[in-house]
Amino acid sequence: MSEIVWEPTLDWIKGARITQFLARAGLGSLEELAVRADQDPAWFTEQVLQELAIEWFEPPKQILDLGGGISHPRWFRGARINIAHESVTKQVGRSTPALIWESESGETATWSFAQLDAESNRLAHGLRALGLVNGDRVGLFLPMIPEAVAVLLAVARLGAIAVPVFSGFGPEAVAGRLADCGARFLVTADGLVRRGKPVPLKATVEAALASAPTVERVVVVRRTAEAVPWTEGRDVWYSEVVGATVPSLPSLMEHLDPEDPFLIIYTSGTTGRPKGAVHVHGGFPLKAAQDIAHCYDLQAGERLFWFSDLGWMMGPWLILGSLLLGATAFLYDGAPDFPEPDRIWAMVARHRITHLGVAPTIIRSLMAQGSAWPAKHDLSALRIIGGAGEPWNPEPYRWFFEHVGGGRCPLVNYSGGTETSGGILSCTVTRPIKLCGFNWAIPGMGATVLDETGHESPPGVVGELALRVPWIGMTRSFWQADERYRESYWSRFPGVWVHGDWVSRDAEGHWWIHGRSDDTLKIAGKRLGPAEYESVLVGHPAVLEAAAIAVPHPVKGEVVHAFVVLKPDGSAAESELRDLVAAHLGKPLAPERVLFVGALPKTRNAKVMRRVIKAAYLGRPTGDLSALENPEAVEALPALGDG
């Protein structure tokens, strides 16, 4: 997959934010930047702070302190900051919107920076009156609505800690996260509408709180006007919390240590309870803005729409990164294909979105509906498109690039994680982009490829993605589970963060992800990633999606079993698909079995759960399933394993 699909013009290069960044830093090339950033993370971070025009309440006396070791760096010693000030208060003079929102039913709202600043300030005063104080944990069980942004910023103003929870979770998953972090407050909505049907969020909360006894107050945003269960003395309407204060209240803004926690974002573990990644005021938001500026080239006044939920990393990433750059965050709290398959394309046209990001699995689903849907809409405002969450397959990549981006918009691939506050590998718009690839490792993180002994792998050789320097977006640990944090990332090689992705890079500096390293397939003496099988299978005109896993074999050690979802009215034989893979990868690497399924198990942010497929298929424990979107897809797998 070395084909170049997009090349920047001179205008792209001259106008890019990263080009201006190089000029301010006195550097002549991206290569020079990469070397300098790896050698001196403190210097690089100072350059980022200048680009973001951070307004410290007190400036740092030391940029980086490694006294606690590389796994526990401390940034900006002696400084005082509040990310709510950086995101909104200092931006109130801007004429462009801070956020634009559209509901699934078609309601819209536009908030200016001044409106958002005032709303979050009134809410902060109201929450303080209810007893919320610095360090308290606040669950945010909310859809992507304007009030969610106000809540996030109000929590920041008070020095409390926001705990976003996916709005599609059931009571058990909600309770587990609230109990783990010891949340005192919870902000939710009475409900939401998804695919035209009401979803009772408050009823879910009521069931969850039976197992989350630390929650003392519940603030409820009215969205559906449906009757909801209510506990007097505990529950209060959002409008009352905001309305109990007056617009002329002084700004409530705690001056905080940049290392004070701001977010706990939970990610699902392979086994056991979910992991709460702790992020700070001087970390996650700054890294999000850095990436959006340097990779997505988002300029002040432009409009970024990333299809996500507040409970996933990309929700706060979209909100905080956009606001810090003086751009507009576009929020949507509905399904991507309701009431018609062109819902996303219609919103892009209607709101003149300049930057659009989605997960590849959404594109695979929408492309099955045909290219006539995006062709109905004026997508000329789009300047950059993006994808994250999983490796691309060539067919959906080309479809998105050609039919949505018109072949003119760079497709900025992006991969990292909740624990890193965003990207490790991505693209810059000043270099050519190769099919399904990343054209750089994001500066300031020391990304490299290591072999099984911890030595750097040469170009073209697949190995572990590893990070050799500290960066501002590092999770400061897992909530009350530091040993688990150390074991997860720092136990493989001394002083090196091993991320868990299996990657390679070519001699020109382009990177590819081959899947999670714990999904590695060792077939016929060769290591491959699941994506190599899946890309071949998805290239068949009848195949919508595919997942490949390694299965124990008494003679061969391991063989591949592939699970395939056919397109509507699609038809293919198992032998046909086995032969297709053999033709591309070689006969010894052909899958032992190809099994047809109605759906692949996915997380609620659209990642295929290969570990769940493998465990269920082999009759093993499936581990944490709280992020699973479609449990019925798992239920059918054990029977297939008997065949």
XYZ file of C-alpha atoms in Angstrom:
643
model
C 0.000 0.000 0.000
C 2.707 2.482 -1.004
C 0.586 4.362 -3.559
C 0.506 8.141 -3.091
C -3.128 9.270 -3.146
C -2.728 12.973 -2.300
C 0.037 15.523 -2.698
C 0.115 19.040 -1.268
C 0.334 22.040 -3.525
C 2.618 24.939 -2.719
C -0.402 26.836 -1.396
C -1.191 23.995 1.019
C 2.385 24.018 2.304
C 2.684 27.795 2.637
C -0.639 28.202 4.417
C -0.316 25.297 6.858
C -0.062 25.917 10.584
C 2.869 23.513 10.861
C 4.814 25.606 8.334
C 4.287 28.704 10.465
C 5.260 26.681 13.541
C 8.575 25.721 11.928
C 9.272 29.329 11.031
C 8.603 30.589 14.579
C 10.828 27.834 15.998
C 13.634 28.701 13.595
C 13.641 25.272 11.943
C 14.005 24.428 8.277
C 12.179 21.106 7.956
C 9.887 18.584 9.600
C 12.832 16.214 9.915
C 14.729 18.821 11.901
C 11.663 19.341 14.098
C 11.343 15.612 14.797
C 14.972 15.329 15.906
C 14.892 18.474 18.062
C 11.559 17.541 19.692
C 12.816 14.058 20.614
C 16.067 15.415 22.009
C 14.453 18.200 24.018
C 10.765 17.649 24.919
C 10.761 20.747 27.138
C 11.875 22.967 24.247
C 9.247 21.487 21.947
C 6.515 21.944 24.531
C 7.494 25.593 24.996
C 7.007 26.085 21.248
C 3.528 24.526 21.490
C 2.619 26.814 24.385
C 3.606 29.836 22.307
C 1.456 28.671 19.402
C -1.539 28.199 21.694
C -0.879 31.602 23.333
C -1.370 30.166 26.823
C -2.285 32.857 29.359
C -0.852 31.616 32.630
C -2.169 33.024 35.877
C 1.407 32.382 37.003
C 4.053 31.272 34.466
C 6.000 28.044 34.966
C 9.372 28.124 36.668
C 10.317 24.779 35.115
C 8.794 23.238 31.990
C 9.597 19.580 32.689
C 10.568 17.810 35.901
C 11.599 14.157 35.535
C 12.405 13.640 39.191
C 9.683 11.001 39.404
C 10.986 9.144 36.352
C 9.816 9.149 32.753
C 6.597 7.312 33.658
C 5.541 10.145 36.012
C 6.768 13.462 34.593
C 5.582 16.757 36.059
C 5.041 19.632 33.688
C 5.031 23.394 34.260
C 6.257 23.481 37.867
C 5.170 26.577 39.760
C 2.550 27.608 37.185
C -1.163 28.284 37.626
C -3.742 27.716 34.891
C -7.372 26.820 34.263
C -8.302 25.239 30.965
C -11.739 26.889 31.025
C -10.015 30.269 30.821
C -7.841 29.090 27.930
C -10.726 27.463 26.053
C -13.416 30.114 26.351
C -12.890 33.105 28.630
C -9.923 34.502 26.732
C -11.792 33.905 23.435
C -14.982 35.868 24.245
C -14.215 38.586 21.708
C -14.361 36.187 18.756
C -17.202 36.674 16.301
C -17.254 33.047 15.147
C -19.380 30.509 17.048
C -17.861 28.411 19.802
C -20.227 25.575 19.009
C -23.025 24.576 16.669
C -25.359 21.738 17.565
C -27.895 19.700 15.652
C -30.165 17.038 17.120
C -31.326 13.928 15.335
C -34.789 15.487 14.998
C -33.350 18.574 13.318
C -33.212 21.116 16.150
C -30.203 23.432 15.988
C -28.449 25.835 18.323
C -25.453 28.126 17.977
C -23.534 29.444 20.981
C -20.946 32.202 20.821
C -17.797 32.124 22.941
C -19.357 34.831 25.106
C -22.545 32.805 25.596
C -20.591 29.676 26.466
C -18.396 31.607 28.892
C -21.419 33.120 30.642
C -23.346 29.837 30.774
C -20.421 27.873 32.184
C -19.778 30.595 34.760
C -23.403 30.664 35.951
C -23.378 26.880 36.105
C -20.137 26.883 38.105
C -21.701 29.233 40.654
C -24.787 27.030 40.825
C -22.749 23.848 41.286
C -20.644 25.521 43.968
C -23.874 26.456 45.778
C -24.869 22.768 45.690
C -21.601 21.866 47.380
C -19.243 20.913 44.527
C -15.637 21.634 45.460
C -12.130 21.270 44.092
C -11.204 17.619 43.504
C -14.756 16.258 43.498
C -15.516 13.815 40.694
C -18.499 14.649 38.472
C -20.016 12.042 36.153
C -21.153 13.403 32.776
C -23.764 11.009 31.386
C -24.837 13.278 28.555
C -25.353 13.257 24.791
C -23.424 15.693 22.583
C -25.506 18.776 23.389
C -24.429 22.366 24.149
C -25.087 21.912 27.866
C -22.491 19.134 27.915
C -19.832 21.656 26.902
C -20.998 24.110 29.553
C -20.830 21.367 32.198
C -17.321 20.321 31.139
C -16.109 23.917 31.452
C -17.980 24.601 34.709
C -16.326 21.570 36.284
C -12.958 22.874 35.098
C -13.650 26.321 36.570
C -14.159 24.779 40.009
C -11.131 22.522 39.885
C -13.354 19.458 40.028
C -12.784 16.373 37.857
C -15.072 15.483 34.935
C -15.774 11.801 34.280
C -17.439 11.467 30.849
C -19.547 8.307 30.488
C -20.843 7.026 27.144
C -24.506 7.983 26.742
C -25.392 4.530 25.402
C -24.201 2.576 28.443
C -26.568 0.527 30.570
C -26.905 0.839 34.361
C -24.128 -1.620 35.234
C -21.487 0.104 33.099
C -22.510 3.557 34.354
C -22.466 2.412 37.986
C -19.068 0.770 37.618
C -17.411 3.968 36.454
C -19.119 6.221 38.991
C -18.273 3.860 41.842
C -14.667 3.373 40.753
C -13.936 7.115 40.806
C -16.128 7.860 43.836
C -18.218 10.474 42.015
C -20.153 12.894 44.265
C -22.097 14.591 41.479
C -23.682 13.360 38.256
C -25.010 15.480 35.395
C -27.356 13.741 32.976
C -30.388 14.418 30.755
C -33.941 13.204 31.122
C -33.403 11.322 27.878
C -32.393 11.533 24.253
C -33.774 10.425 20.918
C -31.896 7.844 18.851
C -33.213 6.598 15.495
C -36.449 8.383 16.275
C -37.006 6.511 19.532
C -36.663 7.868 23.077
C -33.751 6.644 25.196
C -34.449 7.200 28.913
C -31.120 8.362 30.352
C -32.530 9.363 33.737
C -34.113 5.930 34.186
C -30.721 4.366 33.486
C -29.186 6.659 36.081
C -31.784 5.668 38.651
C -30.911 2.003 38.212
C -27.164 2.731 38.223
C -27.152 4.745 41.439
C -28.227 1.720 43.464
C -24.638 0.536 42.919
C -22.944 3.950 43.083
C -23.633 5.162 46.633
C -21.121 8.032 46.578
C -23.322 10.137 44.248
C -25.040 12.816 46.342
C -26.524 15.168 43.737
C -27.921 14.587 40.234
C -28.347 17.534 37.852
C -30.750 16.824 34.980
C -30.901 18.605 31.611
C -34.399 18.626 30.156
C -34.319 17.291 26.592
C -37.429 15.178 25.958
C -40.035 16.485 28.436
C -40.842 12.854 29.300
C -41.743 11.996 32.891
C -38.700 10.720 34.785
C -38.058 9.095 38.162
C -37.152 11.767 40.708
C -35.583 11.785 44.154
C -36.328 14.955 46.105
C -33.329 16.474 47.808
C -30.919 14.727 45.451
C -32.150 15.599 41.962
C -32.285 19.115 40.527
C -32.997 20.473 37.049
C -30.078 21.992 35.153
C -32.178 25.072 34.384
C -32.637 25.685 38.111
C -28.918 25.379 38.794
C -28.138 27.926 36.074
C -31.219 30.058 36.689
C -30.513 30.375 40.386
C -27.690 32.750 39.506
C -27.629 36.081 37.667
C -25.624 36.992 34.558
C -23.586 39.653 36.371
C -21.870 37.212 38.701
C -18.085 37.563 38.868
C -16.023 35.009 36.994
C -15.521 31.885 39.080
C -12.173 30.480 37.999
C -9.863 28.489 40.259
C -6.149 29.057 39.665
C -4.859 25.510 39.455
C -1.609 23.610 39.267
C -1.300 22.374 35.641
C -0.943 18.873 37.114
C -4.327 19.061 38.875
C -6.639 16.352 37.457
C -9.369 17.529 35.113
C -10.602 14.355 33.377
C -10.914 10.669 34.127
C -11.705 8.912 30.849
C -12.426 5.212 31.134
C -11.279 2.675 28.597
C -12.291 -0.961 28.541
C -9.738 -3.463 29.718
C -9.174 -6.869 28.141
C -10.096 -8.398 31.482
C -11.281 -6.995 34.762
C -12.643 -3.538 35.396
C -12.239 -0.604 32.971
C -9.181 1.639 33.339
C -9.662 5.284 34.352
C -7.015 7.341 32.526
C -6.274 10.473 34.575
C -5.714 13.684 32.584
C -4.798 17.136 33.829
C -5.408 20.799 32.976
C -1.919 21.142 31.520
C -2.137 17.895 29.556
C -5.035 16.463 27.543
C -6.473 19.796 26.268
C -3.089 21.088 25.128
C -2.202 17.848 23.360
C -5.625 17.798 21.655
C -5.131 21.347 20.375
C -1.558 20.592 19.267
C -2.692 17.601 17.212
C -5.680 19.359 15.687
C -3.436 22.270 14.707
C -0.477 20.306 13.376
C -2.279 17.323 11.830
C -5.700 18.678 10.869
C -4.509 22.244 10.229
C -7.633 23.658 11.877
C -7.559 27.442 11.596
C -9.389 29.932 13.818
C -12.979 30.290 12.620
C -13.144 26.922 10.858
C -15.606 24.186 11.830
C -14.657 20.716 13.079
C -17.153 17.842 13.263
C -15.921 14.539 14.631
C -18.629 11.903 14.912
C -18.232 10.796 18.515
C -19.810 10.750 21.960
C -18.815 12.720 25.035
C -17.933 9.453 26.774
C -15.198 8.567 24.278
C -11.885 10.389 24.116
C -12.731 12.027 20.794
C -15.680 13.898 22.362
C -13.637 16.015 24.811
C -10.829 16.090 22.205
C -13.160 17.716 19.656
C -14.564 20.214 22.162
C -11.404 21.317 23.933
C -9.106 21.229 20.916
C -11.472 23.294 18.772
C -12.128 25.896 21.446
C -8.447 26.319 22.331
C -7.748 27.100 18.671
C -10.593 29.610 18.399
C -12.513 27.339 16.034
C -16.071 25.979 16.108
C -16.960 22.559 17.492
C -19.915 20.977 15.687
C -21.959 18.601 17.869
C -24.461 15.984 16.762
C -26.238 13.595 19.115
C -27.917 11.203 16.686
C -27.273 8.232 14.420
C -25.071 8.662 11.324
C -27.673 7.304 8.898
C -31.005 8.526 10.261
C -33.498 9.226 8.838
C -31.558 8.577 5.600
C -28.023 7.344 4.814
C -26.983 10.905 3.872
C -27.446 12.408 7.355
C -23.754 13.191 7.872
C -23.285 14.569 4.360
C -26.409 16.722 4.734
C -25.111 18.251 7.967
C -21.700 18.907 6.446
C -23.370 20.818 3.627
C -25.949 22.585 5.800
C -23.444 23.874 8.353
C -20.494 24.395 5.981
C -18.268 22.019 7.938
C -14.588 22.411 7.010
C -13.178 19.380 8.876
C -14.951 16.028 9.157
C -13.761 12.972 11.075
C -15.306 9.495 11.332
C -14.341 5.930 12.165
C -13.583 3.688 9.158
C -16.375 1.311 10.182
C -18.930 4.096 9.629
C -17.611 4.617 6.109
C -17.858 0.883 5.401
C -21.482 1.015 6.437
C -22.356 4.181 4.521
C -20.534 3.217 1.338
C -22.752 0.134 1.141
C -25.649 2.549 0.585
C -23.983 3.939 -2.531
C -22.128 7.058 -3.655
C -25.330 8.785 -4.782
C -25.992 9.873 -1.186
C -22.946 12.141 -0.715
C -23.269 13.271 -4.347
C -26.619 14.897 -3.480
C -24.927 17.495 -1.280
C -22.604 20.466 -1.682
C -19.505 19.368 0.231
C -17.321 22.131 -1.144
C -16.729 23.685 2.292
C -14.822 20.563 3.353
C -11.095 21.173 3.454
C -9.843 18.151 5.385
C -11.329 14.743 6.189
C -10.079 12.351 8.828
C -10.383 8.880 10.252
C -9.466 7.234 13.557
C -10.283 4.261 15.726
C -8.961 1.376 13.627
C -6.803 0.668 10.543
C -8.285 1.540 7.164
C -8.942 -0.962 4.395
C -8.216 0.352 0.882
C -11.773 0.236 -0.524
C -13.497 2.360 2.161
C -10.471 4.657 2.289
C -10.745 5.352 -1.461
C -14.527 5.765 -1.243
C -14.276 8.363 1.539
C -11.417 10.170 -0.194
C -13.081 10.263 -3.602
C -16.822 10.534 -2.919
C -16.762 12.696 0.195
C -13.437 14.495 -0.093
C -13.769 14.815 -3.849
C -10.164 13.695 -4.324
C -9.062 17.180 -3.263
C -9.248 16.944 0.554
C -6.373 15.193 2.310
C -7.522 12.204 4.357
C -5.689 12.692 7.636
C -5.321 9.306 9.300
C -5.001 9.495 13.085
C -4.107 6.878 15.685
C -3.217 7.007 19.357
C -5.452 6.439 22.334
C -7.239 7.646 25.424
C -4.098 7.213 27.495
C -2.068 9.421 25.147
C -4.668 12.241 24.838
C -4.776 11.715 21.098
C -2.456 10.820 18.301
C 0.904 9.138 17.983
C 0.797 8.586 14.218
C -1.031 10.883 11.818
C -0.583 12.985 8.711
C 0.544 16.510 8.044
C -0.865 18.418 5.071
C 2.623 19.455 3.949
C 3.683 15.958 2.852
C 2.298 13.435 0.347
C -0.159 10.931 1.817
C -0.047 7.231 0.963
C -3.033 4.908 0.779
C -4.225 3.901 4.289
C -1.050 5.275 5.825
C 0.322 7.943 8.137
C 2.904 10.325 6.719
C 4.534 11.201 10.035
C 4.884 10.378 13.686
C 3.547 13.348 15.638
C 6.475 15.391 17.009
C 7.283 15.418 20.685
C 6.556 11.769 21.493
C 9.666 9.923 20.339
C 7.771 7.271 18.373
C 9.774 4.320 17.108
C 9.418 0.646 16.103
C 10.986 -1.970 18.375
C 11.630 -5.652 17.872
C 11.092 -8.361 20.496
C 14.413 -7.516 22.167
C 13.720 -3.785 22.432
C 16.014 -2.765 19.578
C 14.877 -0.407 16.838
C 13.551 -2.167 13.750
C 14.717 -1.044 10.303
C 12.311 0.308 7.647
C 9.913 -2.303 6.299
C 10.049 -4.518 9.382
C 6.984 -4.823 11.592
C 7.375 -4.292 15.317
C 5.953 -2.718 18.464
C 5.022 0.961 18.476
C 6.989 2.507 21.320
C 7.485 6.012 22.741
C 10.825 7.108 24.153
C 10.141 10.576 25.591
C 7.504 12.105 27.900
C 4.794 14.301 26.377
C 2.217 16.617 27.904
C -0.762 14.403 27.019
C 0.417 11.293 28.893
C -2.130 9.936 31.309
C -0.773 10.687 34.747
C -1.782 7.146 35.748
C -4.935 5.059 36.074
C -7.283 6.233 38.792
C -6.169 4.569 42.035
C -4.376 1.882 40.013
C -0.817 3.077 39.430
C 0.639 -0.421 39.377
C -1.778 -1.355 36.601
C -0.663 1.731 34.677
C 3.007 0.805 35.037
C 2.328 -2.782 34.052
C 0.270 -1.761 31.008
C 2.818 0.570 29.400
C 6.207 0.584 31.151
C 6.967 -3.034 32.057
C 8.229 -4.342 28.695
C 11.414 -2.292 28.227
C 13.023 0.071 30.779
C 11.976 3.705 30.334
C 9.913 2.987 27.187
C 6.147 3.283 26.697
C 4.993 0.254 24.652
C 1.665 1.208 23.168
C 0.329 -2.143 22.009
C 0.069 -1.384 18.284
C 1.896 -3.385 15.651
C 3.398 -0.993 13.098
C 5.915 -0.560 10.305
C 7.415 2.401 8.474
C 9.068 2.786 5.128
C 12.303 4.502 4.149
C 10.406 7.716 3.319
C 8.943 8.043 6.814
C 5.415 6.768 6.110
C 3.859 4.496 8.735
C 1.227 1.758 8.766
C -0.641 0.100 11.608
C -1.143 -3.646 11.274
C -3.403 -4.098 14.283
C -3.021 -4.477 18.017
C 0.101 -6.383 18.952
C -1.958 -8.688 21.147
C -3.925 -9.534 17.967
C -0.741 -10.610 16.158
C -1.128 -13.581 13.817
C 1.859 -15.937 13.556
C 1.098 -18.036 10.512
C 3.514 -20.307 8.630
C 6.423 -18.757 10.515
C 5.445 -15.215 9.569
C 3.929 -12.460 11.714
C 1.005 -10.625 10.168
C -1.596 -8.178 11.355
C -5.325 -8.867 11.119
C -5.691 -5.843 8.847
C -3.704 -7.583 6.102
C -6.295 -10.365 5.894
C -9.227 -8.033 6.413
C -8.184 -5.616 3.676
C -8.035 -8.441 1.139
C -11.438 -9.755 2.171
C -13.102 -6.336 2.192
C -11.728 -5.829 -1.310
C -14.172 -8.492 -2.538
C -17.251 -6.736 -3.952
C -19.643 -8.807 -1.815
C -17.877 -8.274 1.535
C -18.854 -5.433 3.857
C -16.637 -6.190 6.854
C -14.182 -8.799 8.038
C -12.226 -9.759 11.144
C -9.318 -12.204 11.318
C -8.137 -14.052 14.426
C -5.497 -16.665 15.173
C -6.826 -20.036 16.351
C -4.683 -22.820 17.893
C -3.961 -25.781 15.608
C -2.478 -29.125 16.795
C -0.039 -29.362 13.886
C 0.491 -25.843 12.520
C 0.534 -24.011 15.836
C -1.866 -21.296 14.715
C -4.164 -20.819 11.749
C -6.402 -17.958 10.707
C -10.158 -18.042 10.926
C -11.843 -15.107 9.227
C -15.305 -13.796 10.073
C -17.072 -12.064 7.200
C -20.163 -9.862 6.961
C -21.599 -9.753 3.455
C -23.180 -6.684 1.922
C -26.957 -6.681 1.460
C -27.675 -9.068 -1.415
C -23.959 -9.952 -1.534
C -22.895 -13.518 -2.246
C -19.558 -15.277 -1.893
C -18.426 -18.837 -1.184
C -15.924 -19.735 1.526
C -13.586 -21.298 -1.031
C -13.743 -18.174 -3.174
C -12.637 -15.953 -0.290
C -9.913 -18.373 0.812
C -8.539 -18.368 -2.724
C -8.674 -14.564 -2.819
C -6.511 -14.307 0.302
C -4.135 -16.967 -1.024
C -3.705 -15.010 -4.257
C -2.742 -11.867 -2.330
C -0.789 -13.188 0.651
C 0.394 -16.574 -0.599
C -1.089 -20.039 -0.363
C 0.513 -20.931 3.017
C -1.200 -17.896 4.556
C -4.722 -18.661 3.353
C -7.281 -18.743 6.180
C -8.186 -22.198 7.467
C -11.839 -21.180 7.656
C -14.016 -18.313 6.468
C -17.185 -17.994 8.515
C -20.161 -15.845 7.563
C -21.805 -13.814 10.342
C -24.545 -11.221 10.487
C -22.433 -8.675 12.368
C -19.071 -8.274 14.065
C -18.939 -7.417 17.785
C -18.037 -3.739 18.097
C -17.479 -1.191 20.796
C -19.874 1.693 20.939
C -17.261 3.850 19.252
C -17.186 1.380 16.347
C -14.014 -0.657 16.976
C -14.181 -4.339 16.088
C -13.590 -6.388 19.263
C -11.336 -9.147 17.958
C -10.446 -10.353 21.442
C -14.154 -10.899 22.118
C -14.581 -12.749 18.820
C -11.688 -15.031 19.674
C -12.751 -15.670 23.261
C -16.397 -16.389 22.415
C -15.516 -18.508 19.394
C -13.112 -20.626 21.452
C -15.427 -20.805 24.463
C -13.178 -18.737 26.729
C -14.103 -15.911 29.165
C -14.811 -12.724 27.186
C -13.677 -10.239 29.847
C -15.068 -6.713 30.111
C -17.987 -6.230 27.712
C -19.259 -2.879 28.987
C -18.260 -1.151 25.748
C -19.985 -3.720 23.528
C -22.592 -2.240 21.205
C -24.206 -5.433 19.881
C -24.135 -8.397 22.285
C -26.207 -10.483 19.884
C -23.169 -10.653 17.587
C -21.262 -12.461 20.342
C -24.016 -14.918 21.153
C -23.779 -16.593 17.743
C -20.005 -17.206 17.878
C -19.682 -20.256 20.189
C -21.848 -22.353 17.855
C -19.544 -21.507 14.932
C -16.611 -22.841 16.905
C -18.234 -26.272 17.013
C -18.151 -26.560 13.242
